[in-house]
PDB file of C-alpha atoms and ligand atoms in Angstrom:
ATOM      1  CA  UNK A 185      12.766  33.996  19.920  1.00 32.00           C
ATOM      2  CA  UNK A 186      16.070  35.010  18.695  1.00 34.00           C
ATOM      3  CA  UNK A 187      18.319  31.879  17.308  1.00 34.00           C
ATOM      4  CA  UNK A 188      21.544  33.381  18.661  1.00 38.00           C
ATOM      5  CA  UNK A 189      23.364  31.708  21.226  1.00 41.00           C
ATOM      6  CA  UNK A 190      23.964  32.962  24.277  1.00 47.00           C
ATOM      7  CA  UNK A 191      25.681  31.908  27.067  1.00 46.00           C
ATOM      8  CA  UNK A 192      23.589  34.187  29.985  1.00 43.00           C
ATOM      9  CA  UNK A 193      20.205  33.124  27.945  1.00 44.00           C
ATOM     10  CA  UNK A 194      21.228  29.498  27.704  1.00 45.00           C
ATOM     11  CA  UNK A 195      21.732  29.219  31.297  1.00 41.00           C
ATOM     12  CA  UNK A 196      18.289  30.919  31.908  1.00 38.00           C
ATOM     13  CA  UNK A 197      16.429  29.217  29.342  1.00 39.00           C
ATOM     14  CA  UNK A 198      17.917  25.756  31.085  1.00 40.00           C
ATOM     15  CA  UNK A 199      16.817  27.293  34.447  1.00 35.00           C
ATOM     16  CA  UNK A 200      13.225  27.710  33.118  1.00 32.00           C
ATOM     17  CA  UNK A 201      12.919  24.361  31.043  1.00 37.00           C
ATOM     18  CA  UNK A 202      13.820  22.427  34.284  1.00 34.00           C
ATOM     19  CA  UNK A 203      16.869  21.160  32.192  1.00 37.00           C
ATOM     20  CA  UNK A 204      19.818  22.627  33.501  1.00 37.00           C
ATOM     21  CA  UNK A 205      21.502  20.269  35.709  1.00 38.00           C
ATOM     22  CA  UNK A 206      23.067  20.765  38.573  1.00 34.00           C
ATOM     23  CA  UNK A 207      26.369  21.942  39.017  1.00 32.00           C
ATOM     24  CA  UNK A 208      27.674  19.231  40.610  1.00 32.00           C
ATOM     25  CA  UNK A 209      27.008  16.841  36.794  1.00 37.00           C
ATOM     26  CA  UNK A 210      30.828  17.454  36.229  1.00 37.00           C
ATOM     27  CA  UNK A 211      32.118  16.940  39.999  1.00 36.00           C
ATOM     28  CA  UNK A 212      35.869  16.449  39.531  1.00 38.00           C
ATOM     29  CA  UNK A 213      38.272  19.030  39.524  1.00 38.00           C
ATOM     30  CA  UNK A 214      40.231  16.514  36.472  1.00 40.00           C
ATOM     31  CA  UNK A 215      36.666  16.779  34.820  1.00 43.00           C
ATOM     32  CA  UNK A 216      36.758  20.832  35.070  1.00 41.00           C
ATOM     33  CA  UNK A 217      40.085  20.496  33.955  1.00 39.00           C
ATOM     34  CA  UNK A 218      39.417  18.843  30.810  1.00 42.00           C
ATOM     35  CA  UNK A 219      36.461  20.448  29.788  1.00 45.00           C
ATOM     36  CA  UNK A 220      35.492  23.502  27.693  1.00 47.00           C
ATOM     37  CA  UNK A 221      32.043  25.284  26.837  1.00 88.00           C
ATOM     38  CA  UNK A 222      30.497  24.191  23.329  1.00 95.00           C
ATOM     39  CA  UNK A 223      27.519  23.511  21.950  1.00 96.00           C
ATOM     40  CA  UNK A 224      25.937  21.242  19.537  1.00 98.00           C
ATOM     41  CA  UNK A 225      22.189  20.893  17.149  1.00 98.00           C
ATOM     42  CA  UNK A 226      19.908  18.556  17.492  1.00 98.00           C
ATOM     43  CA  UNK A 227      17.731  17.929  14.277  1.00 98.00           C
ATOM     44  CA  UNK A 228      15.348  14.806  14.169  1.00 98.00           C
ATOM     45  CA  UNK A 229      13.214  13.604  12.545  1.00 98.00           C
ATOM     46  CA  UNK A 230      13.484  15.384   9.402  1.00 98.00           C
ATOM     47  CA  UNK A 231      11.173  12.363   8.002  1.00 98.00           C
ATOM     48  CA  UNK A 232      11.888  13.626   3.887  1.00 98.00           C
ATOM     49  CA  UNK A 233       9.858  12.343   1.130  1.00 98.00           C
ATOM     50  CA  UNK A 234       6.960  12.896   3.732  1.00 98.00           C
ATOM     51  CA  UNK A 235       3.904  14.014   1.563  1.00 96.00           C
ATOM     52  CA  UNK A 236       0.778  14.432   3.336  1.00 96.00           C
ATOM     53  CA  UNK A 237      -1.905  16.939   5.016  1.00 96.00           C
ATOM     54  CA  UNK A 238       0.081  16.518   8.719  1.00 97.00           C
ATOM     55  CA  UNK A 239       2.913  19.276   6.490  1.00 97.00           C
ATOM     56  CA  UNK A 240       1.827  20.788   3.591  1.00 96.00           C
ATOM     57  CA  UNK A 241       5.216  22.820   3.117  1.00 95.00           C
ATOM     58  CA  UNK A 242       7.069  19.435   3.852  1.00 96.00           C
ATOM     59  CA  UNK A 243       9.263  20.233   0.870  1.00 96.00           C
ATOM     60  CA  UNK A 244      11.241  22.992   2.021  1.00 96.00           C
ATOM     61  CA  UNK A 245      10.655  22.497   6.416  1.00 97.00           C
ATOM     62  CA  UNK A 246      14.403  20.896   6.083  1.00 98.00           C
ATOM     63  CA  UNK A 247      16.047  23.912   3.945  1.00 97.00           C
ATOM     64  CA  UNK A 248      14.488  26.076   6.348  1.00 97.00           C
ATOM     65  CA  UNK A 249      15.389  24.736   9.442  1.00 98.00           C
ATOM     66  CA  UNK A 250      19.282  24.641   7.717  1.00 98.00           C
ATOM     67  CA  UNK A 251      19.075  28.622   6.568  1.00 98.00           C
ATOM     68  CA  UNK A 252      17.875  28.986  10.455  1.00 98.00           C
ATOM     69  CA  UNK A 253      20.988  27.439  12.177  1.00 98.00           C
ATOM     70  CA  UNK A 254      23.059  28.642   9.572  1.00 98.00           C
ATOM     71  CA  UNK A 255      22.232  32.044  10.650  1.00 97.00           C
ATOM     72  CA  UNK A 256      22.948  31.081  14.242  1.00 96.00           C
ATOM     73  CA  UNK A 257      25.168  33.943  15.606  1.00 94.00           C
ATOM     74  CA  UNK A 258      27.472  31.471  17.158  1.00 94.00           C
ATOM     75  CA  UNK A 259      27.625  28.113  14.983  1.00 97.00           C
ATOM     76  CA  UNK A 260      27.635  24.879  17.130  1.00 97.00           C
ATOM     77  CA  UNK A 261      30.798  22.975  17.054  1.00 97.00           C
ATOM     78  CA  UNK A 262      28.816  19.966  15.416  1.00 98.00           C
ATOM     79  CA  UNK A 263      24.989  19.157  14.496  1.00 98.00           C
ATOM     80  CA  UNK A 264      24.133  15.495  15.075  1.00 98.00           C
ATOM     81  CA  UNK A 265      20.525  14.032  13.150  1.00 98.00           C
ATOM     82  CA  UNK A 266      19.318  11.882  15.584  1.00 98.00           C
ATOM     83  CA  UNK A 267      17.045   9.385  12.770  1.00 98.00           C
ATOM     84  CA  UNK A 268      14.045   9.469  10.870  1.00 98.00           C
ATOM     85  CA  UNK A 269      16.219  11.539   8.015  1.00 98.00           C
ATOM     86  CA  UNK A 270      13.667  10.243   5.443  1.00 98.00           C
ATOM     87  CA  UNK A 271      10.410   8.792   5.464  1.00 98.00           C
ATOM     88  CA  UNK A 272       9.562   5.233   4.916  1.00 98.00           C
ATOM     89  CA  UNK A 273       9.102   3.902   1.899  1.00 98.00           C
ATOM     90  CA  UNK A 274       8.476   0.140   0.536  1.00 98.00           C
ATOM     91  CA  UNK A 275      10.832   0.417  -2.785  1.00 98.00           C
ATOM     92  CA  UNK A 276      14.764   0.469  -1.863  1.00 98.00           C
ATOM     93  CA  UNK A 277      15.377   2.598  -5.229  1.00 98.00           C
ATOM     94  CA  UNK A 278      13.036   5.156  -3.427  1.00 98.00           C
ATOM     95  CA  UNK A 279      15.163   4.585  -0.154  1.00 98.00           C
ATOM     96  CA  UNK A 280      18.101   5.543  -1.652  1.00 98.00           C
ATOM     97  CA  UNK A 281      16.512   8.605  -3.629  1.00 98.00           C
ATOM     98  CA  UNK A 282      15.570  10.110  -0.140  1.00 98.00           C
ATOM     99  CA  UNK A 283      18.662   9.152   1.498  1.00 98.00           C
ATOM    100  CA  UNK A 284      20.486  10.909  -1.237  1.00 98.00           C
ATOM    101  CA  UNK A 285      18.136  14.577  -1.698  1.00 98.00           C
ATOM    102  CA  UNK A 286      18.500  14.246   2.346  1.00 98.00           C
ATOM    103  CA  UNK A 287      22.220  14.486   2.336  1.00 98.00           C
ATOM    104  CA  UNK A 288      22.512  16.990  -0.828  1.00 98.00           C
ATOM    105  CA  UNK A 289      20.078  19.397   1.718  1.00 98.00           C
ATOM    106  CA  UNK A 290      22.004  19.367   4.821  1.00 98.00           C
ATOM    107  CA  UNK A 291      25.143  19.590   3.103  1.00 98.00           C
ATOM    108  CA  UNK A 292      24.160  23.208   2.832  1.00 98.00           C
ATOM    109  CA  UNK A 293      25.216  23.456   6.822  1.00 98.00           C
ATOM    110  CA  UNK A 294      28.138  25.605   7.767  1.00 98.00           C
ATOM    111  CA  UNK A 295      28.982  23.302  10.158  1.00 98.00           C
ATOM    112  CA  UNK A 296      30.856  20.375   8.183  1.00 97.00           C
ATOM    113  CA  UNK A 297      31.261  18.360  11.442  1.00 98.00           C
ATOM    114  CA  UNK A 298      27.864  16.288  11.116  1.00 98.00           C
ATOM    115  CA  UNK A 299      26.733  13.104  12.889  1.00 98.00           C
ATOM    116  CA  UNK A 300      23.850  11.386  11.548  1.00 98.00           C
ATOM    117  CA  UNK A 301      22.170   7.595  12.701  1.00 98.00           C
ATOM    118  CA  UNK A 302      19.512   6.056  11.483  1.00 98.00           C
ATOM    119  CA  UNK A 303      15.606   5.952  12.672  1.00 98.00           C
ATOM    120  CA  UNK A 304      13.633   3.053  11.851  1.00 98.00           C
ATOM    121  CA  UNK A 305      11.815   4.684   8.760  1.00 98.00           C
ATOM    122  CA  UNK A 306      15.291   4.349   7.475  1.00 98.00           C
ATOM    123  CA  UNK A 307      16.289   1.374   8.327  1.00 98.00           C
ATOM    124  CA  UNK A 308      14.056  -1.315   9.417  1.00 98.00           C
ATOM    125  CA  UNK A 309      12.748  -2.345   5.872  1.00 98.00           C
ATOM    126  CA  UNK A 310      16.111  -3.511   5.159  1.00 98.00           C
ATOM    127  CA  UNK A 311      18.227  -3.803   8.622  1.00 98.00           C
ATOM    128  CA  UNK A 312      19.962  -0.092   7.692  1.00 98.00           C
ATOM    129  CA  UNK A 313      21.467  -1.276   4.556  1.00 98.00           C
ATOM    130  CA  UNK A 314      20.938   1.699   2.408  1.00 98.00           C
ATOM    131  CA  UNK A 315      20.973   3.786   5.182  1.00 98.00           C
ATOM    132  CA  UNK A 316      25.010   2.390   5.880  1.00 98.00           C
ATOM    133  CA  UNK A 317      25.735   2.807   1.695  1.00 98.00           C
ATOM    134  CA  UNK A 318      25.176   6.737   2.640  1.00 98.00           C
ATOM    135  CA  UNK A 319      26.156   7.355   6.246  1.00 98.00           C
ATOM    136  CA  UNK A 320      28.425   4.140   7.221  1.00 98.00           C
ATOM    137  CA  UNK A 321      28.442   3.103  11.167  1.00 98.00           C
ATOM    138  CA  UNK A 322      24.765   3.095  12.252  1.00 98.00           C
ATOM    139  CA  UNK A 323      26.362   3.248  15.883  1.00 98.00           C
ATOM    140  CA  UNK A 324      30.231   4.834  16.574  1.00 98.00           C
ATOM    141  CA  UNK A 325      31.465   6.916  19.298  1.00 98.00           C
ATOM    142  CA  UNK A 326      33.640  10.067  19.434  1.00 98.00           C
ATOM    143  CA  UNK A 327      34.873  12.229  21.738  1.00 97.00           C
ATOM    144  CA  UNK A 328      34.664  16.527  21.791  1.00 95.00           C
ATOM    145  CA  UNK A 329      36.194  18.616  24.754  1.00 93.00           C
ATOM    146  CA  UNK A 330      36.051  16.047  27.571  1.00 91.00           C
ATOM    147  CA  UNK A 331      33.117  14.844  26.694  1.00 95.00           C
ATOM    148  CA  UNK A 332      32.329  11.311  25.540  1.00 97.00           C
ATOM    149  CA  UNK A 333      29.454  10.683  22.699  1.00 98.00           C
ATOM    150  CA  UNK A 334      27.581   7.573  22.359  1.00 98.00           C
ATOM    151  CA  UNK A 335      25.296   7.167  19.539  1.00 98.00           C
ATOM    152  CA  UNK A 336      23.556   3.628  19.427  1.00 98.00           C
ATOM    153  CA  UNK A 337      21.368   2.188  17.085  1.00 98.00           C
ATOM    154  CA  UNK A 338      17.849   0.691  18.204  1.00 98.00           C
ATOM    155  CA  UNK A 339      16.571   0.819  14.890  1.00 98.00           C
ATOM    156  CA  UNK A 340      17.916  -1.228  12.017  1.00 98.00           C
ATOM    157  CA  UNK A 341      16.567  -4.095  13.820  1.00 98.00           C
ATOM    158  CA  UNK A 342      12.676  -4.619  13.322  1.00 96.00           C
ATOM    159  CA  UNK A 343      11.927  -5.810  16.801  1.00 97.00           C
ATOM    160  CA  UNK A 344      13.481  -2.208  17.898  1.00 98.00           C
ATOM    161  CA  UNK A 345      16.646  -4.203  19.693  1.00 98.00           C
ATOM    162  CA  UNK A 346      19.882  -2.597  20.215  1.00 98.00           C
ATOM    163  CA  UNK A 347      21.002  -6.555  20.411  1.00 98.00           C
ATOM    164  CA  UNK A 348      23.865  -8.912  21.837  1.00 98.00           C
ATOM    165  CA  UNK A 349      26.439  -7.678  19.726  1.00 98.00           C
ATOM    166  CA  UNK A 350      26.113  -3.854  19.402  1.00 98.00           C
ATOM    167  CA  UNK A 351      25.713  -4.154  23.914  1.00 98.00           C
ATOM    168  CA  UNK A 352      28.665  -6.313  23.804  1.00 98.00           C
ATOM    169  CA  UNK A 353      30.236  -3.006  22.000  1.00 98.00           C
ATOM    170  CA  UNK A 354      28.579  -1.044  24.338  1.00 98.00           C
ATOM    171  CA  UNK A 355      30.195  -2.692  27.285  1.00 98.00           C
ATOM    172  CA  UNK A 356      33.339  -2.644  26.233  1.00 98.00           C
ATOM    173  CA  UNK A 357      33.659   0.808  24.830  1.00 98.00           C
ATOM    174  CA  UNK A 358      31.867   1.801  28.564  1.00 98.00           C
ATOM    175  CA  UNK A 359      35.031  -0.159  30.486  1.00 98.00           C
ATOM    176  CA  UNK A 360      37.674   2.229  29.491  1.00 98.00           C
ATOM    177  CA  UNK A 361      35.194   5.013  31.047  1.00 98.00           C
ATOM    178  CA  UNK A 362      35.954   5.944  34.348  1.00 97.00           C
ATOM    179  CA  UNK A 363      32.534   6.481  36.499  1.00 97.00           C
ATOM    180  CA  UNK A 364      32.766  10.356  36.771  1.00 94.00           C
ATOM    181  CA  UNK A 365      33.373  10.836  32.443  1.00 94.00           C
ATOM    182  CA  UNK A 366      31.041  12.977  30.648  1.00 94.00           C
ATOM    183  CA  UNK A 367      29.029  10.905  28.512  1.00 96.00           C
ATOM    184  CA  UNK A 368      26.093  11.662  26.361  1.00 97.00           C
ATOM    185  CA  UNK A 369      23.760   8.831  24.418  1.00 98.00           C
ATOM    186  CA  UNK A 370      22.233   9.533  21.145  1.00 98.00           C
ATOM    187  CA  UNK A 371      19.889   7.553  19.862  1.00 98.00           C
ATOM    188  CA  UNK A 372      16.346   7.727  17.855  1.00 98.00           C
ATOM    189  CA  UNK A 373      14.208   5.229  20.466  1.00 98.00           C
ATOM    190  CA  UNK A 374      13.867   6.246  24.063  1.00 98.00           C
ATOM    191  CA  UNK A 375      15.843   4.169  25.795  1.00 98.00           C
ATOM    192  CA  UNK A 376      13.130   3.612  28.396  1.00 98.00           C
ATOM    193  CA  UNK A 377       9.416   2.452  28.297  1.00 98.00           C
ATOM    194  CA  UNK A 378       8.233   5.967  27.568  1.00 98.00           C
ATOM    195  CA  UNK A 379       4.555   4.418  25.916  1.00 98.00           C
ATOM    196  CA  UNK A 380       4.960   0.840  24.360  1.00 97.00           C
ATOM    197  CA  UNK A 381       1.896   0.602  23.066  1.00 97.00           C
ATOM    198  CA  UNK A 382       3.339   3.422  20.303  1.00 98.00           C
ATOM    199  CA  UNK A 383       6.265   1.781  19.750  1.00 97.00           C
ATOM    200  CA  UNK A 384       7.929   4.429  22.092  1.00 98.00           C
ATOM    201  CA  UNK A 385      10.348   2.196  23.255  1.00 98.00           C
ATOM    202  CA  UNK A 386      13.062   0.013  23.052  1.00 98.00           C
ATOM    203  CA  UNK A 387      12.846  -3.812  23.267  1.00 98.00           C
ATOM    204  CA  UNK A 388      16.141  -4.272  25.540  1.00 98.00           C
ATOM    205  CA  UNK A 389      16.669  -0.303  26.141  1.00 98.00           C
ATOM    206  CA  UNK A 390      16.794  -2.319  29.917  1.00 98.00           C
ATOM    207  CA  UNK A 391      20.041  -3.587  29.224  1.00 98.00           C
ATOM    208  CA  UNK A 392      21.328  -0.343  27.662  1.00 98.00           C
ATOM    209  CA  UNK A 393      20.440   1.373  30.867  1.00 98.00           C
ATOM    210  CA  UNK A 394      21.661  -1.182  33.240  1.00 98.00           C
ATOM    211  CA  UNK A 395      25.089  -0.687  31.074  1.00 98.00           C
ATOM    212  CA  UNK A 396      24.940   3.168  31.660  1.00 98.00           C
ATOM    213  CA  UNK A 397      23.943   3.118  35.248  1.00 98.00           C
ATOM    214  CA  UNK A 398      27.260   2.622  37.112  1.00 98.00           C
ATOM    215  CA  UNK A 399      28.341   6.185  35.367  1.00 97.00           C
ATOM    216  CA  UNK A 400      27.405   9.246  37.338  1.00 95.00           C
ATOM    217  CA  UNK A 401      27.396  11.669  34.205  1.00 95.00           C
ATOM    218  CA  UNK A 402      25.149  10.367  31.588  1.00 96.00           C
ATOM    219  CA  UNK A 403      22.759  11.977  29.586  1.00 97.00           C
ATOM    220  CA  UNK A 404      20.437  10.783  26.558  1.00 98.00           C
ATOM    221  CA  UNK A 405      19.359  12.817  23.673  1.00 98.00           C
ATOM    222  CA  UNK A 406      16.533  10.935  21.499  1.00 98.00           C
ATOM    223  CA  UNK A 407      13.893  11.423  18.797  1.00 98.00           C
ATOM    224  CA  UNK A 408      11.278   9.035  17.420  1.00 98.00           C
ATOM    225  CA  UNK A 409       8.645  10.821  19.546  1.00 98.00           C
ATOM    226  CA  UNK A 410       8.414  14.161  17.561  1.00 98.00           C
ATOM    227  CA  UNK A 411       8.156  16.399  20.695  1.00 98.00           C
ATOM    228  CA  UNK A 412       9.698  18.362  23.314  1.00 98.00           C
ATOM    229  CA  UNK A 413       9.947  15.666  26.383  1.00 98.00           C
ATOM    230  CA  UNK A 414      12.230  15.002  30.008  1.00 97.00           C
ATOM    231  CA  UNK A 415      12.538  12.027  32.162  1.00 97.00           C
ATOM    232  CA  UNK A 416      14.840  10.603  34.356  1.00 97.00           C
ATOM    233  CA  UNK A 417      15.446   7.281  35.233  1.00 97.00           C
ATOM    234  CA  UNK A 418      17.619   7.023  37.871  1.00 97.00           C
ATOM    235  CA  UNK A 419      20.166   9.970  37.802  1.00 96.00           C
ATOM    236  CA  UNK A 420      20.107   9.927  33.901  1.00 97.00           C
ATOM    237  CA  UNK A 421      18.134  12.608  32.321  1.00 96.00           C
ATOM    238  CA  UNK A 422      16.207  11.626  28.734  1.00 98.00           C
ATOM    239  CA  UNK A 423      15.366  14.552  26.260  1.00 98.00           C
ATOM    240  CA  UNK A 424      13.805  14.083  23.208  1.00 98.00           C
ATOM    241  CA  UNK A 425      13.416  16.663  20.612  1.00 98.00           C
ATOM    242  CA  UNK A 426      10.706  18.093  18.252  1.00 98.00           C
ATOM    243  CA  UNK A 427      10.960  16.908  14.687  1.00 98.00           C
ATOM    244  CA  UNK A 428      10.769  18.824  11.435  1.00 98.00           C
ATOM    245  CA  UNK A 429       7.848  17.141   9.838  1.00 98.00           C
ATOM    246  CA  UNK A 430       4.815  17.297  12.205  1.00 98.00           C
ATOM    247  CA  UNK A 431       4.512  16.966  15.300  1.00 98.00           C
ATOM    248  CA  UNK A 432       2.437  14.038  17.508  1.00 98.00           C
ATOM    249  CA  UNK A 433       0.204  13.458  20.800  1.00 97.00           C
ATOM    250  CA  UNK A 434       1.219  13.757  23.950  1.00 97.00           C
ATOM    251  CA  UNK A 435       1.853   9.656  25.198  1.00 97.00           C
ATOM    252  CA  UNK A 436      -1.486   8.299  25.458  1.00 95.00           C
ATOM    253  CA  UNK A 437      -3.896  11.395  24.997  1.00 96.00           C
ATOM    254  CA  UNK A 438      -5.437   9.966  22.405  1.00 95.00           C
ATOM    255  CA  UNK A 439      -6.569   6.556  21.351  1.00 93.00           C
ATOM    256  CA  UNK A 440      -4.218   6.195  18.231  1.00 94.00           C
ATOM    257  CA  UNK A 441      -0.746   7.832  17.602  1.00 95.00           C
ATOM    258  CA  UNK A 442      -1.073   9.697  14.572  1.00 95.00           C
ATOM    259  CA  UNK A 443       0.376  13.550  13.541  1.00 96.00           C
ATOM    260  CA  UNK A 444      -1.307  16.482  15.269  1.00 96.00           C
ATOM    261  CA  UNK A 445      -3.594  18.211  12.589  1.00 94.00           C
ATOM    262  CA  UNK A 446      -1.678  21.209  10.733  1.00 95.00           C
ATOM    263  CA  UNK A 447      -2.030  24.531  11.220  1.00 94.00           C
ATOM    264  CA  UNK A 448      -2.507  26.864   8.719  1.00 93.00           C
ATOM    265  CA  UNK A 449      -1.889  30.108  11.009  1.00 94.00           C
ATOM    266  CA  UNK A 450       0.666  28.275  12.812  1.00 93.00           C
ATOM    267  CA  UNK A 451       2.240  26.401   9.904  1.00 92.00           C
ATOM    268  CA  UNK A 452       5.827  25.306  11.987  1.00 95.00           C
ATOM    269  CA  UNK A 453       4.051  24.702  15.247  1.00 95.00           C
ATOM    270  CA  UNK A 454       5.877  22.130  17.598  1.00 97.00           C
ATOM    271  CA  UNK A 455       8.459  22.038  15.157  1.00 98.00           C
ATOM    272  CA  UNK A 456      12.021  22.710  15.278  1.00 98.00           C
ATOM    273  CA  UNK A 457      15.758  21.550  16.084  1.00 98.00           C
ATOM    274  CA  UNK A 458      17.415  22.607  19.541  1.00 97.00           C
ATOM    275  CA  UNK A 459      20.469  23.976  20.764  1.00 96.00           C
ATOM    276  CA  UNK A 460      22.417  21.899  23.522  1.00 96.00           C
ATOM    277  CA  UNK A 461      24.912  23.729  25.302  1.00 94.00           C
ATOM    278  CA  UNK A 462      27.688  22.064  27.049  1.00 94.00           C
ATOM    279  CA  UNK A 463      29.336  23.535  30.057  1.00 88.00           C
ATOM    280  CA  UNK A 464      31.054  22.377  33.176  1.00 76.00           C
ATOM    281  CA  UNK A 465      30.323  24.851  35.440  1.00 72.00           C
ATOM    282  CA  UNK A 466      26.296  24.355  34.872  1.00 73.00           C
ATOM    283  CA  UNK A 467      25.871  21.488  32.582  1.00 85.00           C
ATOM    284  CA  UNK A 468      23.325  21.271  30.063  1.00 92.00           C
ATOM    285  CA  UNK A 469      21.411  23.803  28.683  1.00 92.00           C
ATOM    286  CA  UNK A 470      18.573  23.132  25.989  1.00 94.00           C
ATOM    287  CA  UNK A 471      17.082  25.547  23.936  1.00 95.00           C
ATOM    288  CA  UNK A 472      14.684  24.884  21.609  1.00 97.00           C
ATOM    289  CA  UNK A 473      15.137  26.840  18.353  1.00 97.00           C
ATOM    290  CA  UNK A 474      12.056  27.143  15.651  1.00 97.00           C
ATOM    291  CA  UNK A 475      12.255  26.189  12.109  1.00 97.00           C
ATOM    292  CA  UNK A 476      12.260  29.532  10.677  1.00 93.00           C
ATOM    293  CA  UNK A 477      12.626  33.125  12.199  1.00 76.00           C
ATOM    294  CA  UNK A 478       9.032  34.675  12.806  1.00 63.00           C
TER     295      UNK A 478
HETATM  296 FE1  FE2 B  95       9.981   9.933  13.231  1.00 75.21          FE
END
């Protein structure tokens, strides 16, 4: 697979992945006015400080997957780390050592305009205090050619809530929208009940959605599931990427969620970042980009 972007091959690759949407996402002619073709990186689940036999080479998967999309012929106008930068860990000195060999790795990126938020191995042990002493704002909004970005936070709290306050935010930062804006969710949780029983979920992701509903252009990016997966819910499409530390089971094809066994012939199977590209004419286009050229 080559890892240069391409506008024909993005539009194809969308066409095959069932992910391009249709041409009529950005139906206003002030929409098509405003807007402009980019495209952005998706990491997740980078998970580091992960030692175990799921990832052998779990080390050096992050520098690799950097070197690969800083070789990308065209480099995305921003990357965004949708949570799960660094793996759990009981001792808050540890935390912070993770949080910090985390950000020393992707500062290696070419591209300096970086999102990250947190995932609950970050954050939950201690509400996303450490994670906020390295990253600030575990949920923020911004704005890039016409399009308006969302990232929430349904992590720092333990019982996986986005909460009162942060929807309240979410409410009012959605009234200024009008109901034909581009506007695309990040977040580490799905947003819908995708499999509960893993924790593949989000205690009032309900609310969130009833928020998002009235607006006819919304689209969520995710993690927390570390694999390649769509769903709608109403008109808004749900993708959640592969991670870069192992990947897991398919929801509910086996009893307990736990990483799929490595491969030794295979070593970055099912792992990987992805390349969204933005367009008005066409929409999205997602294209899944490995770890490390073959
Ligand atoms: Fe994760």
């Amino acid at each position: 697979m080559t890892t240069g972007y391409d506008r024909r091959e993005f539009l194809r690759l969308g066409g095959i992945a069932g992910v391009a949407f249709a041409s009529g996402l950005f139906s206003t002619a002030g929409a098509r006015a405003q807007a402009a073709d980019f495209h952005f990186v998706q990491f997740s689940d980078t998970h580091w400080g992960y030692a175990g036999a799921a990832n052998p080479d779990a080390a050096h998967t992050l520098e690799k997957a950097v070197a690969t999309v800083n070789g990308l012929a065209s480099q995305p106008d921003f990357i965004v780390f949708t949570g799960d930068l660094t793996h759990t860990t009981d001792d808050p000195k540890e935390r912070r050592t993770r949080l910090a060999r985390f950000k020393e790795i992707v500062s290696a990126l070419r591209v300096k305009d970086v999102r990250f938020m947190p995932g609950e191995h970050d954050a939950a042990l201690d509400r996303g205090e450490a994670y906020k002493e390295f990253f600030g704002a575990p949920y923020y909004t911004f704005d890039h050619k016409g399009v308006h970005f969302i990232a929430l936070d349904n992590v720092s709290d333990p019982a996986a809530k986005v909460g009162d306050e942060q929807l309240a935010w979410l409410a009012a930062d959605l009234k200024q929208r009008k109901p034909d804006d581009r506007i695309v969710v990040l977040t580490h949780r799905p947003l819908f009940d995708l499999y509960p029983q893993w924790d593949w979920t989000t205690a009032d992701g309900a609310k969130v959605m009833e928020l998002l509903m009235p607006y006819r252009n919304v689209v969520v990016f995710y993690g927390h599931i570390h694999q390649e997966h769509h769903h709608t819910t109403g008109h808004i499409q749900h993708h959640a990427a592969q991670s870069l530390i192992f990947p897991l089971p398919q929801a509910g094809s086996q009893p307990k969620r736990g990483p799929l066994p490595f491969d030794a012939a295979n070593p970055y199977r099912g792992l990987g970042t992805r390349d969204v590209g933005v367009s008005p004419a066409s929409g999205y286009g997602i294209k899944e980009l490995p770890v490390a050229k073959a």
